[in-house]
PDB file of C-alpha atoms and ligand atoms in Angstrom:
ATOM      1  CA  MET B   1     -20.636 -25.581   2.670  1.00 65.00           C
ATOM      2  CA  SER B   2     -17.629 -23.746   4.106  1.00 83.00           C
ATOM      3  CA  GLN B   3     -17.693 -20.480   4.955  1.00 94.00           C
ATOM      4  CA  VAL B   4     -16.607 -17.692   2.575  1.00 97.00           C
ATOM      5  CA  TYR B   5     -16.040 -14.297   3.957  1.00 98.00           C
ATOM      6  CA  LEU B   6     -15.664 -10.763   1.650  1.00 98.00           C
ATOM      7  CA  ALA B   7     -12.991  -8.600   1.779  1.00 98.00           C
ATOM      8  CA  TYR B   8     -13.189  -4.428   0.731  1.00 98.00           C
ATOM      9  CA  ASP B   9      -9.996  -2.406  -0.425  1.00 97.00           C
ATOM     10  CA  VAL B  10     -11.524   1.251  -0.525  1.00 96.00           C
ATOM     11  CA  GLY B  11      -9.220   3.473  -2.312  1.00 92.00           C
ATOM     12  CA  GLY B  12      -9.131   7.493  -3.557  1.00 89.00           C
ATOM     13  CA  THR B  13     -10.120   6.344  -7.095  1.00 91.00           C
ATOM     14  CA  ARG B  14     -10.891   2.406  -7.147  1.00 94.00           C
ATOM     15  CA  ILE B  15     -13.081  -0.114  -4.606  1.00 97.00           C
ATOM     16  CA  LYS B  16     -11.954  -3.986  -5.562  1.00 97.00           C
ATOM     17  CA  SER B  17     -13.937  -6.184  -3.550  1.00 98.00           C
ATOM     18  CA  GLY B  18     -13.572 -10.027  -3.456  1.00 98.00           C
ATOM     19  CA  LEU B  19     -14.808 -13.116  -2.020  1.00 98.00           C
ATOM     20  CA  VAL B  20     -12.089 -15.103   0.141  1.00 98.00           C
ATOM     21  CA  SER B  21     -11.909 -18.720   1.248  1.00 97.00           C
ATOM     22  CA  ALA B  22     -11.239 -19.583   4.878  1.00 95.00           C
ATOM     23  CA  ASP B  23      -8.179 -21.138   3.570  1.00 94.00           C
ATOM     24  CA  GLY B  24      -7.055 -17.651   1.847  1.00 95.00           C
ATOM     25  CA  ARG B  25      -7.761 -17.649  -1.910  1.00 96.00           C
ATOM     26  CA  VAL B  26     -10.137 -14.921  -3.871  1.00 97.00           C
ATOM     27  CA  LEU B  27     -12.205 -16.969  -5.776  1.00 97.00           C
ATOM     28  CA  ARG B  28     -13.895 -14.596  -7.227  1.00 97.00           C
ATOM     29  CA  ARG B  29     -13.544 -10.392  -8.180  1.00 97.00           C
ATOM     30  CA  LEU B  30     -15.432  -6.821  -9.051  1.00 98.00           C
ATOM     31  CA  VAL B  31     -13.459  -3.867  -8.716  1.00 97.00           C
ATOM     32  CA  VAL B  32     -15.533  -0.636 -10.316  1.00 98.00           C
ATOM     33  CA  PRO B  33     -15.257   3.117  -9.447  1.00 97.00           C
ATOM     34  CA  THR B  34     -15.689   5.308  -5.945  1.00 96.00           C
ATOM     35  CA  GLU B  35     -17.055   8.805  -7.440  1.00 96.00           C
ATOM     36  CA  GLY B  36     -16.294   8.965  -3.532  1.00 95.00           C
ATOM     37  CA  HIS B  37     -17.935  13.372  -5.048  1.00 95.00           C
ATOM     38  CA  LEU B  38     -20.960  11.143  -5.258  1.00 96.00           C
ATOM     39  CA  GLY B  39     -20.662  11.110  -1.384  1.00 96.00           C
ATOM     40  CA  VAL B  40     -20.322   8.320   1.601  1.00 96.00           C
ATOM     41  CA  ARG B  41     -24.245   7.091   0.761  1.00 96.00           C
ATOM     42  CA  HIS B  42     -23.496   6.239  -2.584  1.00 97.00           C
ATOM     43  CA  VAL B  43     -19.422   4.683  -1.685  1.00 97.00           C
ATOM     44  CA  LEU B  44     -21.874   2.179   1.431  1.00 98.00           C
ATOM     45  CA  GLY B  45     -24.514   1.059  -1.490  1.00 97.00           C
ATOM     46  CA  LYS B  46     -21.861   0.700  -3.758  1.00 98.00           C
ATOM     47  CA  LEU B  47     -20.389  -1.594  -1.402  1.00 98.00           C
ATOM     48  CA  VAL B  48     -24.067  -3.122   0.027  1.00 98.00           C
ATOM     49  CA  GLU B  49     -24.751  -4.235  -3.849  1.00 98.00           C
ATOM     50  CA  LEU B  50     -20.687  -5.562  -4.857  1.00 98.00           C
ATOM     51  CA  GLY B  51     -21.252  -7.690  -1.599  1.00 98.00           C
ATOM     52  CA  ARG B  52     -24.719  -8.802  -2.437  1.00 97.00           C
ATOM     53  CA  GLN B  53     -23.002 -10.172  -5.628  1.00 97.00           C
ATOM     54  CA  LEU B  54     -20.664 -11.974  -4.646  1.00 97.00           C
ATOM     55  CA  ALA B  55     -21.761 -13.434  -1.700  1.00 95.00           C
ATOM     56  CA  GLY B  56     -25.452 -13.822  -2.785  1.00 90.00           C
ATOM     57  CA  GLY B  57     -26.390 -17.806  -1.175  1.00 89.00           C
ATOM     58  CA  GLN B  58     -22.984 -18.891   0.471  1.00 93.00           C
ATOM     59  CA  ASP B  59     -22.326 -19.196   4.198  1.00 95.00           C
ATOM     60  CA  LEU B  60     -20.732 -15.442   5.198  1.00 97.00           C
ATOM     61  CA  GLY B  61     -18.518 -15.809   7.985  1.00 96.00           C
ATOM     62  CA  GLY B  62     -17.588 -11.625   8.407  1.00 97.00           C
ATOM     63  CA  ILE B  63     -16.215  -8.978   6.346  1.00 98.00           C
ATOM     64  CA  GLY B  64     -13.349  -7.210   6.384  1.00 98.00           C
ATOM     65  CA  VAL B  65     -12.494  -3.875   4.986  1.00 98.00           C
ATOM     66  CA  GLY B  66      -9.055  -1.647   3.895  1.00 97.00           C
ATOM     67  CA  PHE B  67     -10.437   1.809   4.296  1.00 96.00           C
ATOM     68  CA  THR B  68      -7.811   5.307   2.591  1.00 94.00           C
ATOM     69  CA  GLY B  69      -6.822   7.576   5.682  1.00 93.00           C
ATOM     70  CA  VAL B  70      -7.339   7.375   8.884  1.00 95.00           C
ATOM     71  CA  ILE B  71      -9.475   4.271  11.177  1.00 97.00           C
ATOM     72  CA  ASP B  72     -10.400   3.667  14.285  1.00 97.00           C
ATOM     73  CA  PRO B  73     -10.600  -0.033  14.330  1.00 95.00           C
ATOM     74  CA  SER B  74     -12.406  -0.216  17.147  1.00 95.00           C
ATOM     75  CA  THR B  75     -15.683   1.032  16.352  1.00 96.00           C
ATOM     76  CA  GLY B  76     -15.176   0.537  11.807  1.00 96.00           C
ATOM     77  CA  THR B  77     -15.642   3.617  11.500  1.00 97.00           C
ATOM     78  CA  VAL B  78     -13.688   6.636   8.762  1.00 96.00           C
ATOM     79  CA  LEU B  79     -11.736   9.414  11.056  1.00 95.00           C
ATOM     80  CA  GLN B  80     -10.095  11.485   8.355  1.00 93.00           C
ATOM     81  CA  LEU B  81      -9.579  11.117   4.776  1.00 89.00           C
ATOM     82  CA  ASN B  82      -8.203  14.556   2.683  1.00 79.00           C
ATOM     83  CA  GLY B  83     -11.974  15.848   1.126  1.00 76.00           C
ATOM     84  CA  LYS B  84     -11.932  11.795  -1.366  1.00 83.00           C
ATOM     85  CA  ILE B  85     -14.918  11.069   0.003  1.00 92.00           C
ATOM     86  CA  PRO B  86     -16.807  14.645   1.613  1.00 89.00           C
ATOM     87  CA  ASP B  87     -19.309  12.949   4.162  1.00 93.00           C
ATOM     88  CA  VAL B  88     -17.322   9.303   5.718  1.00 94.00           C
ATOM     89  CA  GLU B  89     -15.126  11.505   8.200  1.00 94.00           C
ATOM     90  CA  GLY B  90     -16.848  10.273  11.003  1.00 96.00           C
ATOM     91  CA  VAL B  91     -19.253   7.913   9.614  1.00 96.00           C
ATOM     92  CA  SER B  92     -18.165   3.807  10.517  1.00 98.00           C
ATOM     93  CA  VAL B  93     -18.231   1.856   7.433  1.00 98.00           C
ATOM     94  CA  GLY B  94     -17.894  -1.123   9.726  1.00 98.00           C
ATOM     95  CA  GLY B  95     -20.573  -0.510  11.793  1.00 98.00           C
ATOM     96  CA  TYR B  96     -22.753  -0.143   8.404  1.00 98.00           C
ATOM     97  CA  LEU B  97     -21.814  -3.294   6.716  1.00 98.00           C
ATOM     98  CA  GLN B  98     -22.588  -4.963   9.670  1.00 97.00           C
ATOM     99  CA  GLU B  99     -25.898  -4.359   9.657  1.00 97.00           C
ATOM    100  CA  ALA B 100     -26.754  -4.568   5.943  1.00 97.00           C
ATOM    101  CA  PHE B 101     -24.957  -8.808   6.616  1.00 97.00           C
ATOM    102  CA  GLY B 102     -25.547  -9.855   9.958  1.00 97.00           C
ATOM    103  CA  VAL B 103     -21.486 -10.031  10.055  1.00 97.00           C
ATOM    104  CA  PRO B 104     -18.933  -9.329  12.329  1.00 96.00           C
ATOM    105  CA  THR B 105     -16.340  -6.163  10.372  1.00 97.00           C
ATOM    106  CA  LYS B 106     -13.456  -5.500  10.595  1.00 97.00           C
ATOM    107  CA  VAL B 107     -12.200  -2.616   9.068  1.00 97.00           C
ATOM    108  CA  ASP B 108      -8.642  -0.789   9.102  1.00 97.00           C
ATOM    109  CA  ASN B 109      -6.144   1.191   6.934  1.00 96.00           C
ATOM    110  CA  ASP B 110      -5.313  -0.369   4.030  1.00 95.00           C
ATOM    111  CA  ALA B 111      -1.857   0.327   3.856  1.00 95.00           C
ATOM    112  CA  ARG B 112      -2.268  -2.030   7.307  1.00 96.00           C
ATOM    113  CA  VAL B 113      -3.767  -4.437   5.254  1.00 97.00           C
ATOM    114  CA  TYR B 114      -2.150  -5.218   3.007  1.00 97.00           C
ATOM    115  CA  ALA B 115       0.456  -5.445   4.828  1.00 98.00           C
ATOM    116  CA  LEU B 116      -1.089  -8.010   6.936  1.00 97.00           C
ATOM    117  CA  GLY B 117      -2.147  -9.261   3.610  1.00 98.00           C
ATOM    118  CA  GLU B 118       1.488 -10.203   2.195  1.00 98.00           C
ATOM    119  CA  TRP B 119       2.868 -11.135   6.004  1.00 98.00           C
ATOM    120  CA  VAL B 120      -0.585 -13.889   6.408  1.00 97.00           C
ATOM    121  CA  TYR B 121      -0.314 -15.497   3.281  1.00 97.00           C
ATOM    122  CA  GLY B 122       2.583 -13.847   0.390  1.00 98.00           C
ATOM    123  CA  ALA B 123       6.073 -12.129   1.033  1.00 98.00           C
ATOM    124  CA  GLY B 124       6.128 -12.003   4.277  1.00 98.00           C
ATOM    125  CA  ARG B 125       5.226 -15.480   5.326  1.00 97.00           C
ATOM    126  CA  GLY B 126       6.524 -17.196   7.917  1.00 97.00           C
ATOM    127  CA  TYR B 127       8.198 -14.238   9.942  1.00 98.00           C
ATOM    128  CA  SER B 128       7.709 -12.226  12.800  1.00 97.00           C
ATOM    129  CA  ASP B 129       9.193  -8.776  11.513  1.00 98.00           C
ATOM    130  CA  VAL B 130       8.223  -7.448   8.155  1.00 98.00           C
ATOM    131  CA  VAL B 131       7.670  -4.385   6.866  1.00 98.00           C
ATOM    132  CA  CYS B 132       5.327  -3.452   3.860  1.00 98.00           C
ATOM    133  CA  VAL B 133       5.664  -0.516   1.316  1.00 98.00           C
ATOM    134  CA  THR B 134       3.571  -0.032  -1.772  1.00 96.00           C
ATOM    135  CA  ILE B 135       4.504   2.154  -3.980  1.00 96.00           C
ATOM    136  CA  GLY B 136       1.996   3.851  -6.185  1.00 92.00           C
ATOM    137  CA  THR B 137       0.613   7.892  -6.522  1.00 90.00           C
ATOM    138  CA  GLY B 138       1.326   8.357  -2.863  1.00 92.00           C
ATOM    139  CA  VAL B 139       3.679   5.727  -1.106  1.00 96.00           C
ATOM    140  CA  GLY B 140       1.864   3.886   1.897  1.00 95.00           C
ATOM    141  CA  THR B 141       3.995   1.425   4.570  1.00 98.00           C
ATOM    142  CA  GLY B 142       2.322  -1.359   7.065  1.00 98.00           C
ATOM    143  CA  VAL B 143       4.294  -2.646  10.034  1.00 98.00           C
ATOM    144  CA  ILE B 144       4.421  -6.456  11.105  1.00 98.00           C
ATOM    145  CA  ALA B 145       6.410  -5.932  14.864  1.00 97.00           C
ATOM    146  CA  GLY B 146       6.681  -8.941  17.506  1.00 96.00           C
ATOM    147  CA  GLY B 147       4.256 -11.509  15.165  1.00 95.00           C
ATOM    148  CA  ARG B 148       0.895  -8.637  16.039  1.00 94.00           C
ATOM    149  CA  LEU B 149       0.383  -5.794  13.161  1.00 95.00           C
ATOM    150  CA  LEU B 150       1.674  -2.794  14.666  1.00 96.00           C
ATOM    151  CA  ARG B 151      -0.609  -0.295  16.000  1.00 94.00           C
ATOM    152  CA  SER B 152      -0.976   2.140  18.708  1.00 94.00           C
ATOM    153  CA  SER B 153      -3.841   4.810  20.466  1.00 95.00           C
ATOM    154  CA  GLY B 154      -3.457   7.277  17.943  1.00 95.00           C
ATOM    155  CA  LEU B 155      -3.748   4.579  15.316  1.00 96.00           C
ATOM    156  CA  LEU B 156      -0.947   5.556  12.978  1.00 96.00           C
ATOM    157  CA  ALA B 157       1.296   3.223  13.902  1.00 96.00           C
ATOM    158  CA  GLY B 158       3.272   2.165  11.026  1.00 97.00           C
ATOM    159  CA  ILE B 159       1.481   3.360   8.315  1.00 97.00           C
ATOM    160  CA  LEU B 160       3.170   7.320   7.505  1.00 97.00           C
ATOM    161  CA  GLY B 161       6.290   5.913   6.283  1.00 97.00           C
ATOM    162  CA  GLY B 162       5.357   7.716   3.122  1.00 97.00           C
ATOM    163  CA  HIS B 163       5.982  10.925   5.646  1.00 97.00           C
ATOM    164  CA  PHE B 164       9.605  10.104   7.259  1.00 97.00           C
ATOM    165  CA  THR B 165      10.655  13.355   6.297  1.00 97.00           C
ATOM    166  CA  VAL B 166      13.906  12.994   3.994  1.00 96.00           C
ATOM    167  CA  ASP B 167      14.300  16.589   2.710  1.00 95.00           C
ATOM    168  CA  VAL B 168      13.974  19.732   5.391  1.00 97.00           C
ATOM    169  CA  ASN B 169      14.762  22.157   2.548  1.00 97.00           C
ATOM    170  CA  GLY B 170      11.739  20.626   0.373  1.00 95.00           C
ATOM    171  CA  SER B 171       8.408  21.070  -1.267  1.00 91.00           C
ATOM    172  CA  LEU B 172       5.555  21.012   1.327  1.00 92.00           C
ATOM    173  CA  CYS B 173       3.195  17.488   1.043  1.00 92.00           C
ATOM    174  CA  SER B 174       0.269  16.779   1.601  1.00 88.00           C
ATOM    175  CA  CYS B 175      -0.033  15.870   5.126  1.00 90.00           C
ATOM    176  CA  GLY B 176       2.185  19.097   5.937  1.00 93.00           C
ATOM    177  CA  ASN B 177       4.482  18.703   6.632  1.00 97.00           C
ATOM    178  CA  ILE B 178       7.614  19.199   4.328  1.00 97.00           C
ATOM    179  CA  GLY B 179      10.470  17.063   2.378  1.00 97.00           C
ATOM    180  CA  CYS B 180       8.291  14.052   2.776  1.00 98.00           C
ATOM    181  CA  TRP B 181       9.698  10.246   1.711  1.00 98.00           C
ATOM    182  CA  GLU B 182       7.002  10.096  -0.600  1.00 96.00           C
ATOM    183  CA  VAL B 183       7.340  13.109  -2.496  1.00 96.00           C
ATOM    184  CA  TYR B 184      10.465  12.263  -3.390  1.00 97.00           C
ATOM    185  CA  ALA B 185       9.619   7.330  -3.536  1.00 97.00           C
ATOM    186  CA  SER B 186       6.774   7.686  -4.574  1.00 96.00           C
ATOM    187  CA  ALA B 187       5.674   6.936  -9.090  1.00 96.00           C
ATOM    188  CA  THR B 188       3.475   9.969  -9.404  1.00 95.00           C
ATOM    189  CA  ALA B 189       7.153  11.039  -7.966  1.00 96.00           C
ATOM    190  CA  LEU B 190       9.608   8.895 -10.769  1.00 97.00           C
ATOM    191  CA  VAL B 191       6.645  10.796 -13.471  1.00 97.00           C
ATOM    192  CA  ASN B 192       7.302  13.998 -12.339  1.00 96.00           C
ATOM    193  CA  ALA B 193      10.840  14.119 -12.012  1.00 96.00           C
ATOM    194  CA  MET B 194      11.717  12.628 -15.918  1.00 96.00           C
ATOM    195  CA  ALA B 195       8.416  15.256 -16.778  1.00 96.00           C
ATOM    196  CA  ASP B 196      10.374  18.169 -14.987  1.00 95.00           C
ATOM    197  CA  HIS B 197      13.515  17.928 -17.092  1.00 94.00           C
ATOM    198  CA  LEU B 198      12.328  17.243 -20.415  1.00 94.00           C
ATOM    199  CA  GLY B 199       9.615  20.184 -19.064  1.00 91.00           C
ATOM    200  CA  ARG B 200      13.485  21.621 -18.932  1.00 91.00           C
ATOM    201  CA  GLY B 201      14.384  20.461 -23.295  1.00 88.00           C
ATOM    202  CA  CYS B 202      16.887  17.609 -22.398  1.00 88.00           C
ATOM    203  CA  GLY B 203      17.105  14.943 -25.261  1.00 91.00           C
ATOM    204  CA  SER B 204      15.240  11.639 -24.588  1.00 92.00           C
ATOM    205  CA  GLU B 205      12.906   8.965 -25.781  1.00 93.00           C
ATOM    206  CA  LEU B 206      10.448   9.394 -24.178  1.00 91.00           C
ATOM    207  CA  VAL B 207       9.915  13.558 -25.793  1.00 92.00           C
ATOM    208  CA  GLY B 208       6.382  14.139 -27.232  1.00 88.00           C
ATOM    209  CA  GLY B 209       3.499  11.416 -25.979  1.00 85.00           C
ATOM    210  CA  GLU B 210       2.369  11.290 -22.325  1.00 91.00           C
ATOM    211  CA  LEU B 211       4.136   9.707 -19.592  1.00 95.00           C
ATOM    212  CA  SER B 212       3.636   7.699 -17.643  1.00 95.00           C
ATOM    213  CA  VAL B 213       6.043   4.816 -14.454  1.00 95.00           C
ATOM    214  CA  GLU B 214       5.427   2.410 -17.373  1.00 94.00           C
ATOM    215  CA  ARG B 215       7.226   3.526 -20.640  1.00 95.00           C
ATOM    216  CA  VAL B 216       9.920   5.773 -17.922  1.00 96.00           C
ATOM    217  CA  LEU B 217      10.995   2.715 -17.261  1.00 96.00           C
ATOM    218  CA  GLY B 218      10.981   0.989 -20.172  1.00 96.00           C
ATOM    219  CA  ALA B 219      12.922   3.346 -21.494  1.00 96.00           C
ATOM    220  CA  VAL B 220      15.483   3.129 -17.902  1.00 96.00           C
ATOM    221  CA  GLU B 221      15.464  -0.662 -20.028  1.00 95.00           C
ATOM    222  CA  ARG B 222      16.487   0.773 -23.214  1.00 96.00           C
ATOM    223  CA  GLY B 223      19.669   2.743 -21.840  1.00 96.00           C
ATOM    224  CA  ASP B 224      17.724   6.236 -22.416  1.00 97.00           C
ATOM    225  CA  GLY B 225      20.124   8.915 -20.907  1.00 96.00           C
ATOM    226  CA  LEU B 226      17.870  11.152 -18.934  1.00 96.00           C
ATOM    227  CA  ALA B 227      15.222   8.423 -17.824  1.00 97.00           C
ATOM    228  CA  CYS B 228      19.048   5.959 -16.194  1.00 97.00           C
ATOM    229  CA  TRP B 229      20.256   9.731 -14.326  1.00 97.00           C
ATOM    230  CA  VAL B 230      16.296  10.374 -13.251  1.00 97.00           C
ATOM    231  CA  PHE B 231      15.610   6.636 -11.476  1.00 97.00           C
ATOM    232  CA  GLU B 232      18.927   6.748 -10.170  1.00 97.00           C
ATOM    233  CA  ARG B 233      17.870   9.494  -8.590  1.00 97.00           C
ATOM    234  CA  TRP B 234      14.687   7.631  -7.871  1.00 98.00           C
ATOM    235  CA  LEU B 235      15.990   5.051  -6.452  1.00 97.00           C
ATOM    236  CA  ARG B 236      18.163   6.991  -4.139  1.00 97.00           C
ATOM    237  CA  TYR B 237      15.373   8.249  -2.278  1.00 97.00           C
ATOM    238  CA  LEU B 238      13.515   5.606  -2.742  1.00 98.00           C
ATOM    239  CA  ALA B 239      16.603   2.568  -0.720  1.00 98.00           C
ATOM    240  CA  SER B 240      16.906   5.636   1.733  1.00 98.00           C
ATOM    241  CA  GLY B 241      13.856   5.752   2.644  1.00 98.00           C
ATOM    242  CA  VAL B 242      14.564   1.987   3.422  1.00 98.00           C
ATOM    243  CA  VAL B 243      16.757   2.146   4.915  1.00 98.00           C
ATOM    244  CA  THR B 244      14.698   4.780   7.850  1.00 98.00           C
ATOM    245  CA  LEU B 245      12.082   2.537   7.763  1.00 98.00           C
ATOM    246  CA  ILE B 246      14.839  -1.176   8.737  1.00 98.00           C
ATOM    247  CA  HIS B 247      16.495   2.364  11.314  1.00 98.00           C
ATOM    248  CA  ALA B 248      12.403   2.429  12.954  1.00 98.00           C
ATOM    249  CA  TYR B 249      11.009  -0.916  13.358  1.00 98.00           C
ATOM    250  CA  ASP B 250      14.070  -3.505  13.036  1.00 98.00           C
ATOM    251  CA  PRO B 251      12.432  -5.633  11.036  1.00 98.00           C
ATOM    252  CA  GLN B 252      13.492  -8.891   9.044  1.00 98.00           C
ATOM    253  CA  VAL B 253      12.692  -8.104   6.231  1.00 98.00           C
ATOM    254  CA  VAL B 254      10.889  -5.215   4.075  1.00 98.00           C
ATOM    255  CA  VAL B 255       8.921  -6.300   0.706  1.00 98.00           C
ATOM    256  CA  ILE B 256       8.531  -3.822  -1.298  1.00 98.00           C
ATOM    257  CA  GLY B 257       4.947  -3.437  -3.808  1.00 97.00           C
ATOM    258  CA  GLY B 258       3.118  -1.669  -5.873  1.00 94.00           C
ATOM    259  CA  GLY B 259       3.289  -0.951 -10.214  1.00 90.00           C
ATOM    260  CA  VAL B 260       6.451  -0.747 -10.138  1.00 93.00           C
ATOM    261  CA  MET B 261       7.038  -3.456  -9.227  1.00 94.00           C
ATOM    262  CA  ALA B 262       6.398  -5.103 -12.217  1.00 91.00           C
ATOM    263  CA  ARG B 263       9.553  -3.970 -13.478  1.00 93.00           C
ATOM    264  CA  GLY B 264      10.897  -4.789 -10.072  1.00 94.00           C
ATOM    265  CA  GLU B 265      14.478  -6.529 -11.660  1.00 95.00           C
ATOM    266  CA  LEU B 266      15.570  -2.889 -11.870  1.00 96.00           C
ATOM    267  CA  VAL B 267      14.152  -2.062  -8.155  1.00 97.00           C
ATOM    268  CA  LEU B 268      15.566  -4.553  -5.832  1.00 97.00           C
ATOM    269  CA  PRO B 269      18.954  -5.056  -6.701  1.00 97.00           C
ATOM    270  CA  ARG B 270      19.597  -1.774  -6.802  1.00 96.00           C
ATOM    271  CA  VAL B 271      17.694  -1.618  -3.227  1.00 98.00           C
ATOM    272  CA  ARG B 272      19.163  -4.401  -1.600  1.00 98.00           C
ATOM    273  CA  GLU B 273      22.802  -2.840  -2.458  1.00 97.00           C
ATOM    274  CA  HIS B 274      22.048   0.469  -1.241  1.00 97.00           C
ATOM    275  CA  VAL B 275      21.017  -0.902   2.724  1.00 97.00           C
ATOM    276  CA  ARG B 276      23.225  -3.377   2.699  1.00 97.00           C
ATOM    277  CA  ALA B 277      25.258  -1.163   2.443  1.00 96.00           C
ATOM    278  CA  HIS B 278      24.402   1.292   4.401  1.00 97.00           C
ATOM    279  CA  ALA B 279      21.790  -0.501   6.845  1.00 97.00           C
ATOM    280  CA  TRP B 280      22.633  -0.103  10.732  1.00 97.00           C
ATOM    281  CA  THR B 281      21.134  -3.923  10.950  1.00 95.00           C
ATOM    282  CA  TYR B 282      23.188  -6.119  13.732  1.00 94.00           C
ATOM    283  CA  PRO B 283      24.372  -8.403  12.576  1.00 93.00           C
ATOM    284  CA  LYS B 284      25.270  -6.409   9.033  1.00 91.00           C
ATOM    285  CA  GLY B 285      23.500  -7.746   5.941  1.00 92.00           C
ATOM    286  CA  ARG B 286      20.518  -9.447   8.656  1.00 95.00           C
ATOM    287  CA  VAL B 287      17.461  -7.838   6.595  1.00 98.00           C
ATOM    288  CA  GLU B 288      15.797  -8.893   3.226  1.00 97.00           C
ATOM    289  CA  VAL B 289      14.076  -6.387   0.632  1.00 98.00           C
ATOM    290  CA  ARG B 290      11.591  -8.996  -1.087  1.00 98.00           C
ATOM    291  CA  GLY B 291       9.120  -7.882  -4.383  1.00 98.00           C
ATOM    292  CA  ALA B 292       5.530  -8.480  -2.431  1.00 98.00           C
ATOM    293  CA  GLU B 293       3.355 -11.548  -4.235  1.00 97.00           C
ATOM    294  CA  LEU B 294       0.720 -10.716  -4.208  1.00 97.00           C
ATOM    295  CA  GLY B 295      -0.511  -7.774  -6.255  1.00 93.00           C
ATOM    296  CA  ASP B 296      -3.426  -7.019  -5.760  1.00 89.00           C
ATOM    297  CA  ASP B 297      -4.643  -9.367  -3.763  1.00 96.00           C
ATOM    298  CA  ALA B 298      -2.636  -8.107  -0.662  1.00 97.00           C
ATOM    299  CA  ALA B 299      -5.228  -6.003   0.099  1.00 96.00           C
ATOM    300  CA  LEU B 300      -7.700  -8.212  -0.381  1.00 98.00           C
ATOM    301  CA  LEU B 301      -6.260 -11.286   1.994  1.00 98.00           C
ATOM    302  CA  GLY B 302      -5.390  -8.788   4.478  1.00 98.00           C
ATOM    303  CA  ALA B 303      -8.983  -7.613   4.877  1.00 98.00           C
ATOM    304  CA  ALA B 304     -10.194 -10.622   5.582  1.00 97.00           C
ATOM    305  CA  ALA B 305      -7.829 -12.406   7.955  1.00 97.00           C
ATOM    306  CA  LEU B 306      -9.265  -8.889   9.743  1.00 96.00           C
ATOM    307  CA  VAL B 307     -11.871 -10.828  10.547  1.00 95.00           C
ATOM    308  CA  MET B 308     -10.962 -14.135  10.331  1.00 94.00           C
ATOM    309  CA  GLY B 309      -8.564 -13.234  13.259  1.00 83.00           C
ATOM    310  CA  GLY B 310      -5.589 -14.055  15.424  1.00 73.00           C
ATOM    311  CA  TYR B 311      -3.867 -10.957  14.138  1.00 75.00           C
ATOM    312  CA  ASP B 312      -3.280  -8.156  15.700  1.00 61.00           C
ATOM    313  CA  GLY B 313      -3.655  -8.622  19.674  1.00 48.00           C
TER     314      GLY B 313
HETATM  315 ZN1   ZN K 401       4.032  14.192   4.108  1.00 97.15          ZN
END
């Protein structure tokens, strides 16, 4: 029987888990709510239960975990999580799973693991320098530099792209900085901006009913004036941040993922246009901008790649 790998993507809202083959296919998936408010023991219990359901009777080669927050990959410990699982800080999630299943276990930040997945199996395949951006509730980033997953002694290298300052007079971000990119370029920011303008009495087909990214993008597609105006402003923030990432990390390709990329045809051409016009690369126009290819599987495949090894020097 060939070996399989357990992979987890633990976010503030959901735990996604999967069984991954040695050649990088997700064979089975299970998704459950994180219920972090019930504490770390509850969450760890869920991880073990999911693992037993997925891997029971299989030849398990290892476990990889992408976990939200600041992670020490050398020990698999969650160092900081801003209250999403109140008592998780200082707990070695990696150590716990390694003991429960008796196989090598690796843990790293979820955005970094997502980038690893897209690099090894998705839109970043074949490149040595990749920046991966995920647009969701916030903006996550992960970086591959010189054919290695970018890490640092301070643990944060590459994962704070969403917290680059874009407006020195801007709003306070949950991270403590002012005017962070994710405050303006996340999917949440797009919906909030639309809600703000509707609240001021602007006319739109979106008056009434609950707002969502899908509804806003649908209105953009149908040419709704207000939705298009809000979307254009949001796109400028998104594209400017991509230029900053290019200036910071000098990648060959920027891969953009997240729910909004279900409508990538609305987003990608405009970001490419802005990058071509404004990013300083040599030669001009060298950096590609591509949509992510793996959807929710990126983090699972990245987590599996983490434990299969060879990608982090
Ligand atoms: Zn911030």
